[in-house]
Amino acid sequence: MEFAHEEIDADPPCGKLGFCLTTDLTGNGREDIIVGGHGEGFPGRRFVDAAKQRGIPTFRRLRSAVGLTETHVFWYENPGFERHDVSVTPYLDVGAALGDVTGDGRMNLVAGQGIRHTDVYWFEIPEDPREEWTRHLITDEFEKYHDLAVADIDDDGDPEVVGLSQNAETVFYYDIPPDPRLSPWPDHNRHVIDDNRDIEGLAVLDIDGDGTTELVAGTSLYRPESGADWDAEPIVSGWDRTRVAVADLDGDGDLEVVFAEGDSPELGSHPGRVAWFDPPDWEATVLKDDLFCPHSLQIADFSGNGYPDIYVGEMSLEENRTPQQLLFLNHGDGEFEQRAIATGVGTHEAKAVDLTGNGRPDIVGKSYHPQHHVDIWYNEV
Protein backbone atom coordinates (compact mmCIF):
# COMPACT_ATOMS: atom_id res chain seq x y z
CA MET A 1 0.00 0.00 0.00
CA GLU A 2 1.14 3.54 -0.76
CA PHE A 3 0.44 6.66 1.30
CA ALA A 4 1.41 10.15 0.14
CA HIS A 5 2.41 12.60 2.88
CA GLU A 6 1.39 16.26 2.94
CA GLU A 7 2.24 18.66 5.76
CA ILE A 8 -0.75 21.02 5.70
CA ASP A 9 0.53 23.31 8.47
CA ALA A 10 4.17 23.73 9.50
CA ASP A 11 3.37 26.50 11.98
CA PRO A 12 0.16 25.84 13.95
CA PRO A 13 -0.84 28.66 16.34
CA CYS A 14 -0.12 26.88 19.63
CA GLY A 15 2.84 25.08 21.07
CA LYS A 16 1.48 21.72 22.28
CA LEU A 17 -1.17 20.09 20.11
CA GLY A 18 -3.57 17.96 22.14
CA PHE A 19 -6.57 16.71 20.16
CA CYS A 20 -7.35 15.97 16.53
CA LEU A 21 -10.93 15.42 15.35
CA THR A 22 -12.73 15.39 12.01
CA THR A 23 -16.25 16.32 10.92
CA ASP A 24 -17.97 18.11 8.04
CA LEU A 25 -18.28 21.66 9.41
CA THR A 26 -19.29 23.39 6.18
CA GLY A 27 -21.86 20.90 4.84
CA ASN A 28 -19.99 20.30 1.58
CA GLY A 29 -19.70 16.55 2.16
CA ARG A 30 -15.98 16.67 3.01
CA GLU A 31 -14.46 16.04 6.42
CA ASP A 32 -12.74 19.06 7.95
CA ILE A 33 -10.01 18.80 10.61
CA ILE A 34 -10.24 20.30 14.12
CA VAL A 35 -7.13 20.65 16.29
CA GLY A 36 -6.73 22.04 19.80
CA GLY A 37 -3.99 22.40 22.34
CA HIS A 38 -2.12 24.22 25.06
CA GLY A 39 -0.64 27.18 23.24
CA GLU A 40 2.39 27.17 25.50
CA GLY A 41 5.49 29.04 24.39
CA PHE A 42 3.73 31.68 22.28
CA PRO A 43 4.28 35.40 22.84
CA GLY A 44 1.65 37.09 24.93
CA ARG A 45 -0.01 33.97 26.28
CA ARG A 46 0.45 35.02 29.91
CA PHE A 47 -1.21 38.37 29.19
CA VAL A 48 -4.19 36.78 27.49
CA ASP A 49 -4.52 34.22 30.30
CA ALA A 50 -4.39 36.94 32.97
CA ALA A 51 -7.01 39.02 31.15
CA LYS A 52 -9.35 36.06 30.79
CA GLN A 53 -9.00 35.18 34.47
CA ARG A 54 -10.06 38.74 35.33
CA GLY A 55 -13.00 38.65 32.96
CA ILE A 56 -11.43 41.18 30.59
CA PRO A 57 -12.49 40.62 26.96
CA THR A 58 -9.69 39.48 24.66
CA PHE A 59 -11.21 39.98 21.24
CA ARG A 60 -9.56 38.08 18.43
CA ARG A 61 -8.96 41.13 16.20
CA LEU A 62 -7.45 43.06 19.10
CA ARG A 63 -5.15 40.16 19.97
CA SER A 64 -4.05 39.91 16.36
CA ALA A 65 -3.47 43.65 16.09
CA VAL A 66 -1.08 43.69 19.03
CA GLY A 67 0.66 40.46 18.09
CA LEU A 68 -0.98 38.11 20.59
CA THR A 69 -1.93 35.55 17.99
CA GLU A 70 -2.01 32.32 19.95
CA THR A 71 -5.12 30.23 19.36
CA HIS A 72 -6.08 26.99 21.05
CA VAL A 73 -8.91 25.72 18.84
CA PHE A 74 -8.57 25.94 15.07
CA TRP A 75 -9.73 23.99 12.05
CA TYR A 76 -8.73 23.26 8.48
CA GLU A 77 -11.28 23.61 5.71
CA ASN A 78 -11.49 20.76 3.21
CA PRO A 79 -10.63 21.08 0.34
CA GLY A 80 -7.55 23.28 0.43
CA PHE A 81 -7.08 23.06 4.22
CA GLU A 82 -7.11 26.76 4.91
CA ARG A 83 -6.77 27.25 8.67
CA HIS A 84 -9.43 29.10 10.67
CA ASP A 85 -8.58 30.19 14.24
CA VAL A 86 -11.78 30.11 16.31
CA SER A 87 -11.09 30.14 20.06
CA VAL A 88 -8.57 31.20 22.69
CA THR A 89 -9.04 28.64 25.48
CA PRO A 90 -5.80 27.88 27.32
CA TYR A 91 -4.51 24.50 28.45
CA LEU A 92 -6.67 22.23 26.28
CA ASP A 93 -5.19 18.76 25.93
CA VAL A 94 -6.07 15.32 24.57
CA GLY A 95 -9.61 14.96 25.93
CA ALA A 96 -12.07 16.10 23.26
CA ALA A 97 -15.07 14.79 21.36
CA LEU A 98 -17.77 15.85 18.91
CA GLY A 99 -21.50 15.48 19.50
CA ASP A 100 -24.87 17.22 19.48
CA VAL A 101 -25.04 18.89 22.89
CA THR A 102 -27.91 21.27 22.07
CA GLY A 103 -30.22 18.76 20.39
CA ASP A 104 -30.57 20.90 17.26
CA GLY A 105 -28.84 18.40 14.98
CA ARG A 106 -25.65 20.45 14.73
CA MET A 107 -22.26 19.22 15.85
CA ASN A 108 -20.64 20.72 18.97
CA LEU A 109 -17.12 20.34 20.33
CA VAL A 110 -16.49 19.15 23.89
CA ALA A 111 -12.94 19.67 25.16
CA GLY A 112 -11.15 19.42 28.50
CA GLN A 113 -8.08 20.98 30.02
CA GLY A 114 -4.87 19.15 30.89
CA ILE A 115 -2.67 18.72 33.94
CA ARG A 116 -3.14 21.23 36.80
CA HIS A 117 -6.35 22.56 35.19
CA THR A 118 -9.94 21.66 35.88
CA ASP A 119 -12.34 22.79 33.15
CA VAL A 120 -14.39 20.91 30.59
CA TYR A 121 -16.07 23.12 27.97
CA TRP A 122 -18.46 22.69 25.13
CA PHE A 123 -18.18 24.95 22.11
CA GLU A 124 -21.16 26.21 20.17
CA ILE A 125 -20.16 26.17 16.53
CA PRO A 126 -21.93 28.94 14.56
CA GLU A 127 -23.69 28.39 11.26
CA ASP A 128 -20.61 29.89 9.63
CA PRO A 129 -17.87 27.88 11.39
CA ARG A 130 -15.26 30.44 10.33
CA GLU A 131 -16.58 32.80 12.99
CA GLU A 132 -15.52 32.63 16.65
CA TRP A 133 -16.92 29.65 18.57
CA THR A 134 -18.86 30.33 21.78
CA ARG A 135 -17.51 28.52 24.84
CA HIS A 136 -19.61 27.18 27.74
CA LEU A 137 -18.35 25.58 30.96
CA ILE A 138 -19.59 22.07 31.75
CA THR A 139 -17.61 21.43 34.93
CA ASP A 140 -14.51 22.37 36.90
CA GLU A 141 -14.81 19.53 39.41
CA PHE A 142 -11.93 17.33 38.27
CA GLU A 143 -8.43 17.72 36.77
CA LYS A 144 -6.75 16.64 33.54
CA TYR A 145 -9.28 15.14 31.17
CA HIS A 146 -7.61 12.63 28.89
CA ASP A 147 -10.69 11.18 27.19
CA LEU A 148 -14.20 12.52 26.57
CA ALA A 149 -17.19 11.23 24.61
CA VAL A 150 -20.72 12.37 23.78
CA ALA A 151 -22.93 9.28 23.86
CA ASP A 152 -26.06 7.82 25.43
CA ILE A 153 -24.39 5.90 28.22
CA ASP A 154 -27.50 5.34 30.39
CA ASP A 155 -29.88 4.28 27.56
CA ASP A 156 -32.39 7.05 28.25
CA GLY A 157 -32.49 8.14 24.61
CA ASP A 158 -30.45 11.31 25.19
CA PRO A 159 -26.68 11.78 24.92
CA GLU A 160 -24.47 12.43 27.93
CA VAL A 161 -20.93 13.79 28.24
CA VAL A 162 -18.67 10.96 29.43
CA GLY A 163 -15.13 11.50 30.67
CA LEU A 164 -11.97 10.25 32.31
CA SER A 165 -10.16 12.56 34.72
CA GLN A 166 -6.65 11.26 35.23
CA ASN A 167 -5.49 13.43 38.13
CA ALA A 168 -8.81 13.07 39.97
CA GLU A 169 -8.76 9.37 39.03
CA THR A 170 -12.47 9.45 38.18
CA VAL A 171 -14.70 7.93 35.49
CA PHE A 172 -17.84 10.08 35.23
CA TYR A 173 -20.66 11.32 33.05
CA TYR A 174 -22.95 14.35 33.01
CA ASP A 175 -26.58 14.46 31.94
CA ILE A 176 -27.00 17.37 29.55
CA PRO A 177 -29.34 19.89 31.22
CA PRO A 178 -32.42 21.25 29.39
CA ASP A 179 -30.47 24.47 28.87
CA PRO A 180 -26.93 23.31 28.08
CA ARG A 181 -25.74 26.92 28.07
CA LEU A 182 -26.07 26.93 31.85
CA SER A 183 -22.51 27.21 33.24
CA PRO A 184 -21.43 25.07 34.94
CA TRP A 185 -23.85 22.19 34.65
CA PRO A 186 -25.60 21.32 37.95
CA ASP A 187 -23.92 18.95 40.39
CA HIS A 188 -26.95 16.65 40.38
CA ASN A 189 -26.32 16.01 36.67
CA ARG A 190 -22.99 14.42 37.54
CA HIS A 191 -22.64 10.63 37.95
CA VAL A 192 -19.46 8.89 39.11
CA ILE A 193 -18.95 5.45 37.57
CA ASP A 194 -15.64 4.69 39.27
CA ASP A 195 -12.84 6.39 41.18
CA ASN A 196 -9.23 5.68 42.08
CA ARG A 197 -8.66 4.95 38.37
CA ASP A 198 -5.84 6.83 36.61
CA ILE A 199 -6.55 5.50 33.13
CA GLU A 200 -6.74 6.35 29.44
CA GLY A 201 -8.91 5.06 26.65
CA LEU A 202 -12.69 5.34 26.29
CA ALA A 203 -15.37 3.67 24.18
CA VAL A 204 -19.14 3.76 24.77
CA LEU A 205 -21.10 1.01 23.00
CA ASP A 206 -23.18 -2.15 23.40
CA ILE A 207 -20.21 -4.48 23.23
CA ASP A 208 -22.01 -7.79 23.84
CA GLY A 209 -25.22 -7.13 21.87
CA ASP A 210 -27.53 -7.44 24.88
CA GLY A 211 -29.26 -4.09 24.22
CA THR A 212 -27.55 -2.34 27.13
CA THR A 213 -24.75 0.16 26.67
CA GLU A 214 -21.40 -0.68 28.22
CA LEU A 215 -18.23 1.33 28.69
CA VAL A 216 -14.63 0.39 27.94
CA ALA A 217 -12.49 2.66 30.12
CA GLY A 218 -8.81 1.94 30.42
CA THR A 219 -8.43 -1.84 30.30
CA SER A 220 -11.77 -2.60 31.99
CA LEU A 221 -15.27 -3.23 30.69
CA TYR A 222 -17.95 -1.50 32.77
CA ARG A 223 -21.50 -2.82 32.84
CA PRO A 224 -24.38 -1.00 34.56
CA GLU A 225 -25.79 -2.70 37.63
CA SER A 226 -28.92 -1.82 39.58
CA GLY A 227 -29.16 1.79 40.70
CA ALA A 228 -26.08 3.90 40.08
CA ASP A 229 -23.54 1.07 40.39
CA TRP A 230 -21.31 -0.20 37.60
CA ASP A 231 -19.45 -3.52 37.55
CA ALA A 232 -15.85 -3.43 36.26
CA GLU A 233 -14.55 -6.51 34.45
CA PRO A 234 -10.80 -6.50 33.73
CA ILE A 235 -10.00 -7.25 30.10
CA VAL A 236 -6.26 -7.42 30.79
CA SER A 237 -3.95 -6.45 33.64
CA GLY A 238 -0.39 -5.13 33.65
CA TRP A 239 -0.85 -2.80 30.70
CA ASP A 240 0.17 0.85 30.83
CA ARG A 241 -2.19 3.68 29.85
CA THR A 242 -3.99 2.61 26.71
CA ARG A 243 -5.77 3.84 23.64
CA VAL A 244 -8.79 1.73 22.75
CA ALA A 245 -10.68 0.72 19.61
CA VAL A 246 -13.42 -1.87 19.08
CA ALA A 247 -14.51 -3.90 16.04
CA ASP A 248 -15.36 -7.42 14.89
CA LEU A 249 -11.90 -8.34 13.71
CA ASP A 250 -12.27 -12.07 13.10
CA GLY A 251 -15.74 -12.16 11.54
CA ASP A 252 -17.33 -14.20 14.31
CA GLY A 253 -20.05 -11.64 15.03
CA ASP A 254 -18.53 -10.59 18.35
CA LEU A 255 -16.72 -7.32 19.01
CA GLU A 256 -13.05 -7.53 19.89
CA VAL A 257 -11.16 -4.85 21.84
CA VAL A 258 -7.83 -3.43 20.70
CA PHE A 259 -5.43 -1.71 23.11
CA ALA A 260 -2.26 0.26 22.37
CA GLU A 261 -0.04 1.50 25.20
CA GLY A 262 0.02 5.06 23.92
CA ASP A 263 2.48 6.56 26.41
CA SER A 264 4.92 3.66 26.77
CA PRO A 265 7.80 3.65 27.37
CA GLU A 266 7.83 7.42 28.05
CA LEU A 267 5.36 7.13 30.95
CA GLY A 268 5.41 3.38 31.30
CA SER A 269 7.63 0.51 32.37
CA HIS A 270 8.27 -1.11 28.99
CA PRO A 271 8.00 -0.46 25.23
CA GLY A 272 4.49 0.04 23.90
CA ARG A 273 2.39 -2.93 22.92
CA VAL A 274 -0.62 -3.30 20.66
CA ALA A 275 -2.92 -6.33 20.91
CA TRP A 276 -6.48 -7.42 20.33
CA PHE A 277 -8.59 -9.27 22.87
CA ASP A 278 -11.24 -11.81 21.97
CA PRO A 279 -14.35 -12.20 24.18
CA PRO A 280 -15.68 -13.78 26.28
CA ASP A 281 -12.38 -14.80 27.90
CA TRP A 282 -10.43 -11.88 26.39
CA GLU A 283 -7.77 -14.08 24.85
CA ALA A 284 -4.91 -11.79 23.76
CA THR A 285 -3.20 -11.66 20.38
CA VAL A 286 -0.17 -9.38 20.59
CA LEU A 287 0.62 -7.73 17.27
CA LYS A 288 3.66 -5.67 18.30
CA ASP A 289 5.53 -5.22 21.58
CA ASP A 290 8.40 -2.80 20.86
CA LEU A 291 6.67 0.47 19.97
CA PHE A 292 7.45 4.02 21.12
CA CYS A 293 4.34 5.76 22.42
CA PRO A 294 1.75 4.43 19.94
CA HIS A 295 -0.78 7.13 20.88
CA SER A 296 -2.71 6.83 17.60
CA LEU A 297 -5.00 3.81 17.24
CA GLN A 298 -7.72 3.46 14.62
CA ILE A 299 -9.69 0.68 12.95
CA ALA A 300 -10.79 1.00 9.32
CA ASP A 301 -10.76 -0.99 6.08
CA PHE A 302 -7.68 0.57 4.48
CA SER A 303 -7.16 -2.11 1.83
CA GLY A 304 -10.74 -2.32 0.62
CA ASN A 305 -11.04 -6.07 1.11
CA GLY A 306 -14.02 -5.75 3.47
CA TYR A 307 -12.10 -6.56 6.66
CA PRO A 308 -11.26 -4.01 9.39
CA ASP A 309 -7.54 -3.22 9.60
CA ILE A 310 -5.69 -1.82 12.62
CA TYR A 311 -3.65 1.39 12.33
CA VAL A 312 -1.06 2.44 14.92
CA GLY A 313 1.09 5.58 14.86
CA GLU A 314 4.14 6.32 17.02
CA MET A 315 5.03 9.65 18.59
CA SER A 316 8.46 11.27 18.27
CA LEU A 317 8.92 13.56 21.30
CA GLU A 318 12.43 14.25 19.88
CA GLU A 319 13.51 10.91 21.35
CA ASN A 320 12.25 8.56 18.66
CA ARG A 321 14.17 9.45 15.51
CA THR A 322 12.36 6.92 13.31
CA PRO A 323 8.68 7.00 14.34
CA GLN A 324 6.61 4.54 12.38
CA GLN A 325 3.02 4.34 11.24
CA LEU A 326 1.94 0.74 10.94
CA LEU A 327 -1.00 -1.04 9.38
CA PHE A 328 -1.97 -4.49 10.50
CA LEU A 329 -3.80 -5.65 7.40
CA ASN A 330 -6.66 -8.04 8.10
CA HIS A 331 -6.84 -11.05 5.81
CA GLY A 332 -9.87 -12.49 7.58
CA ASP A 333 -10.32 -14.97 10.43
CA GLY A 334 -8.12 -12.81 12.64
CA GLU A 335 -5.01 -13.16 10.44
CA PHE A 336 -3.02 -9.91 10.24
CA GLU A 337 -0.02 -8.81 8.17
CA GLN A 338 2.14 -5.94 9.44
CA ARG A 339 2.94 -3.17 6.96
CA ALA A 340 4.93 0.02 7.62
CA ILE A 341 3.21 2.77 5.65
CA ALA A 342 5.25 5.80 6.81
CA THR A 343 8.47 6.41 8.72
CA GLY A 344 10.17 9.52 10.05
CA VAL A 345 7.26 11.79 11.02
CA GLY A 346 5.81 11.30 14.47
CA THR A 347 2.08 11.65 14.99
CA HIS A 348 -0.36 11.86 17.88
CA GLU A 349 -4.11 11.21 18.11
CA ALA A 350 -4.26 10.59 14.35
CA LYS A 351 -7.61 9.73 12.79
CA ALA A 352 -8.57 7.48 9.89
CA VAL A 353 -11.02 9.36 7.67
CA ASP A 354 -11.83 9.72 3.98
CA LEU A 355 -10.67 13.26 3.20
CA THR A 356 -10.89 13.08 -0.59
CA GLY A 357 -14.28 11.45 -1.11
CA ASN A 358 -12.85 8.45 -2.96
CA GLY A 359 -14.12 5.96 -0.39
CA ARG A 360 -10.69 5.12 1.02
CA PRO A 361 -9.67 6.09 4.57
CA ASP A 362 -6.76 8.49 4.76
CA ILE A 363 -4.83 9.44 7.91
CA VAL A 364 -4.77 12.89 9.48
CA GLY A 365 -2.62 13.61 12.51
CA LYS A 366 -0.39 16.16 14.18
CA SER A 367 2.59 16.39 16.47
CA TYR A 368 2.23 16.62 20.22
CA HIS A 369 5.33 18.37 21.53
CA PRO A 370 7.89 19.90 20.94
CA GLN A 371 7.40 19.69 17.17
CA HIS A 372 4.62 21.75 15.55
CA HIS A 373 2.97 20.38 12.44
CA VAL A 374 -0.31 19.00 11.09
CA ASP A 375 -0.15 16.23 8.49
CA ILE A 376 -2.18 14.11 6.10
CA TRP A 377 -1.23 10.75 4.63
CA TYR A 378 -3.36 10.08 1.57
CA ASN A 379 -4.31 6.46 0.94
CA GLU A 380 -3.33 5.71 -2.63
CA VAL A 381 -3.77 1.90 -2.28
PDB file of N, CA and C in Angstrom, residues 23 25-26 32-35 73-78 81-86 128-131 133:
ATOM      1  N   THR A  23     -14.817  16.286  11.194  1.00  0.00           N
ATOM      2  CA  THR A  23     -16.252  16.322  10.917  1.00  0.00           C
ATOM      3  C   THR A  23     -16.470  17.275   9.762  1.00  0.00           C
ATOM      4  N   LEU A  25     -17.804  20.422   8.801  1.00  0.00           N
ATOM      5  CA  LEU A  25     -18.285  21.659   9.408  1.00  0.00           C
ATOM      6  C   LEU A  25     -19.042  22.539   8.431  1.00  0.00           C
ATOM      7  N   THR A  26     -18.720  22.460   7.156  1.00  0.00           N
ATOM      8  CA  THR A  26     -19.294  23.393   6.178  1.00  0.00           C
ATOM      9  C   THR A  26     -20.482  22.823   5.427  1.00  0.00           C
ATOM     10  N   ASP A  32     -13.697  18.051   7.534  1.00  0.00           N
ATOM     11  CA  ASP A  32     -12.738  19.057   7.947  1.00  0.00           C
ATOM     12  C   ASP A  32     -11.978  18.562   9.170  1.00  0.00           C
ATOM     13  N   ILE A  33     -10.903  19.244   9.533  1.00  0.00           N
ATOM     14  CA  ILE A  33     -10.013  18.803  10.607  1.00  0.00           C
ATOM     15  C   ILE A  33     -10.012  19.849  11.715  1.00  0.00           C
ATOM     16  N   ILE A  34     -10.258  19.413  12.958  1.00  0.00           N
ATOM     17  CA  ILE A  34     -10.240  20.303  14.117  1.00  0.00           C
ATOM     18  C   ILE A  34      -9.078  19.904  15.018  1.00  0.00           C
ATOM     19  N   VAL A  35      -8.272  20.889  15.422  1.00  0.00           N
ATOM     20  CA  VAL A  35      -7.129  20.650  16.295  1.00  0.00           C
ATOM     21  C   VAL A  35      -7.197  21.626  17.458  1.00  0.00           C
ATOM     22  N   VAL A  73      -8.033  26.552  19.650  1.00  0.00           N
ATOM     23  CA  VAL A  73      -8.914  25.722  18.836  1.00  0.00           C
ATOM     24  C   VAL A  73      -8.913  26.314  17.440  1.00  0.00           C
ATOM     25  N   PHE A  74      -8.619  25.482  16.465  1.00  0.00           N
ATOM     26  CA  PHE A  74      -8.572  25.943  15.073  1.00  0.00           C
ATOM     27  C   PHE A  74      -8.928  24.764  14.182  1.00  0.00           C
ATOM     28  N   TRP A  75      -9.320  25.068  12.942  1.00  0.00           N
ATOM     29  CA  TRP A  75      -9.729  23.985  12.055  1.00  0.00           C
ATOM     30  C   TRP A  75      -9.278  24.267  10.629  1.00  0.00           C
ATOM     31  N   TYR A  76      -9.223  23.203   9.853  1.00  0.00           N
ATOM     32  CA  TYR A  76      -8.727  23.255   8.485  1.00  0.00           C
ATOM     33  C   TYR A  76      -9.867  22.870   7.540  1.00  0.00           C
ATOM     34  N   GLU A  77     -10.131  23.759   6.604  1.00  0.00           N
ATOM     35  CA  GLU A  77     -11.285  23.612   5.712  1.00  0.00           C
ATOM     36  C   GLU A  77     -10.915  22.762   4.499  1.00  0.00           C
ATOM     37  N   ASN A  78     -11.683  21.705   4.301  1.00  0.00           N
ATOM     38  CA  ASN A  78     -11.489  20.758   3.209  1.00  0.00           C
ATOM     39  C   ASN A  78     -12.469  21.066   2.086  1.00  0.00           C
ATOM     40  N   PHE A  81      -7.589  23.072   2.852  1.00  0.00           N
ATOM     41  CA  PHE A  81      -7.084  23.059   4.220  1.00  0.00           C
ATOM     42  C   PHE A  81      -6.580  24.422   4.679  1.00  0.00           C
ATOM     43  N   GLU A  82      -7.343  25.452   4.319  1.00  0.00           N
ATOM     44  CA  GLU A  82      -7.109  26.756   4.915  1.00  0.00           C
ATOM     45  C   GLU A  82      -7.432  26.690   6.404  1.00  0.00           C
ATOM     46  N   ARG A  83      -6.561  27.286   7.224  1.00  0.00           N
ATOM     47  CA  ARG A  83      -6.769  27.247   8.668  1.00  0.00           C
ATOM     48  C   ARG A  83      -7.644  28.405   9.123  1.00  0.00           C
ATOM     49  N   HIS A  84      -8.584  28.098  10.048  1.00  0.00           N
ATOM     50  CA  HIS A  84      -9.427  29.101  10.673  1.00  0.00           C
ATOM     51  C   HIS A  84      -9.217  29.028  12.181  1.00  0.00           C
ATOM     52  N   ASP A  85      -8.800  30.124  12.794  1.00  0.00           N
ATOM     53  CA  ASP A  85      -8.583  30.189  14.239  1.00  0.00           C
ATOM     54  C   ASP A  85      -9.870  30.658  14.899  1.00  0.00           C
ATOM     55  N   VAL A  86     -10.414  29.851  15.850  1.00  0.00           N
ATOM     56  CA  VAL A  86     -11.782  30.114  16.314  1.00  0.00           C
ATOM     57  C   VAL A  86     -11.939  30.274  17.814  1.00  0.00           C
ATOM     58  N   ASP A 128     -21.845  29.703  10.379  1.00  0.00           N
ATOM     59  CA  ASP A 128     -20.605  29.890   9.631  1.00  0.00           C
ATOM     60  C   ASP A 128     -19.462  29.528  10.566  1.00  0.00           C
ATOM     61  N   PRO A 129     -18.868  28.339  10.424  1.00  0.00           N
ATOM     62  CA  PRO A 129     -17.870  27.879  11.389  1.00  0.00           C
ATOM     63  C   PRO A 129     -16.579  28.680  11.354  1.00  0.00           C
ATOM     64  N   ARG A 130     -16.455  29.599  10.402  1.00  0.00           N
ATOM     65  CA  ARG A 130     -15.263  30.435  10.332  1.00  0.00           C
ATOM     66  C   ARG A 130     -15.298  31.562  11.362  1.00  0.00           C
ATOM     67  N   GLU A 131     -16.463  31.785  11.949  1.00  0.00           N
ATOM     68  CA  GLU A 131     -16.585  32.799  12.989  1.00  0.00           C
ATOM     69  C   GLU A 131     -16.144  32.224  14.335  1.00  0.00           C
ATOM     70  N   TRP A 133     -16.046  30.652  17.953  1.00  0.00           N
ATOM     71  CA  TRP A 133     -16.916  29.654  18.569  1.00  0.00           C
ATOM     72  C   TRP A 133     -17.197  30.050  20.021  1.00  0.00           C
TER      73      TRP A 133
END
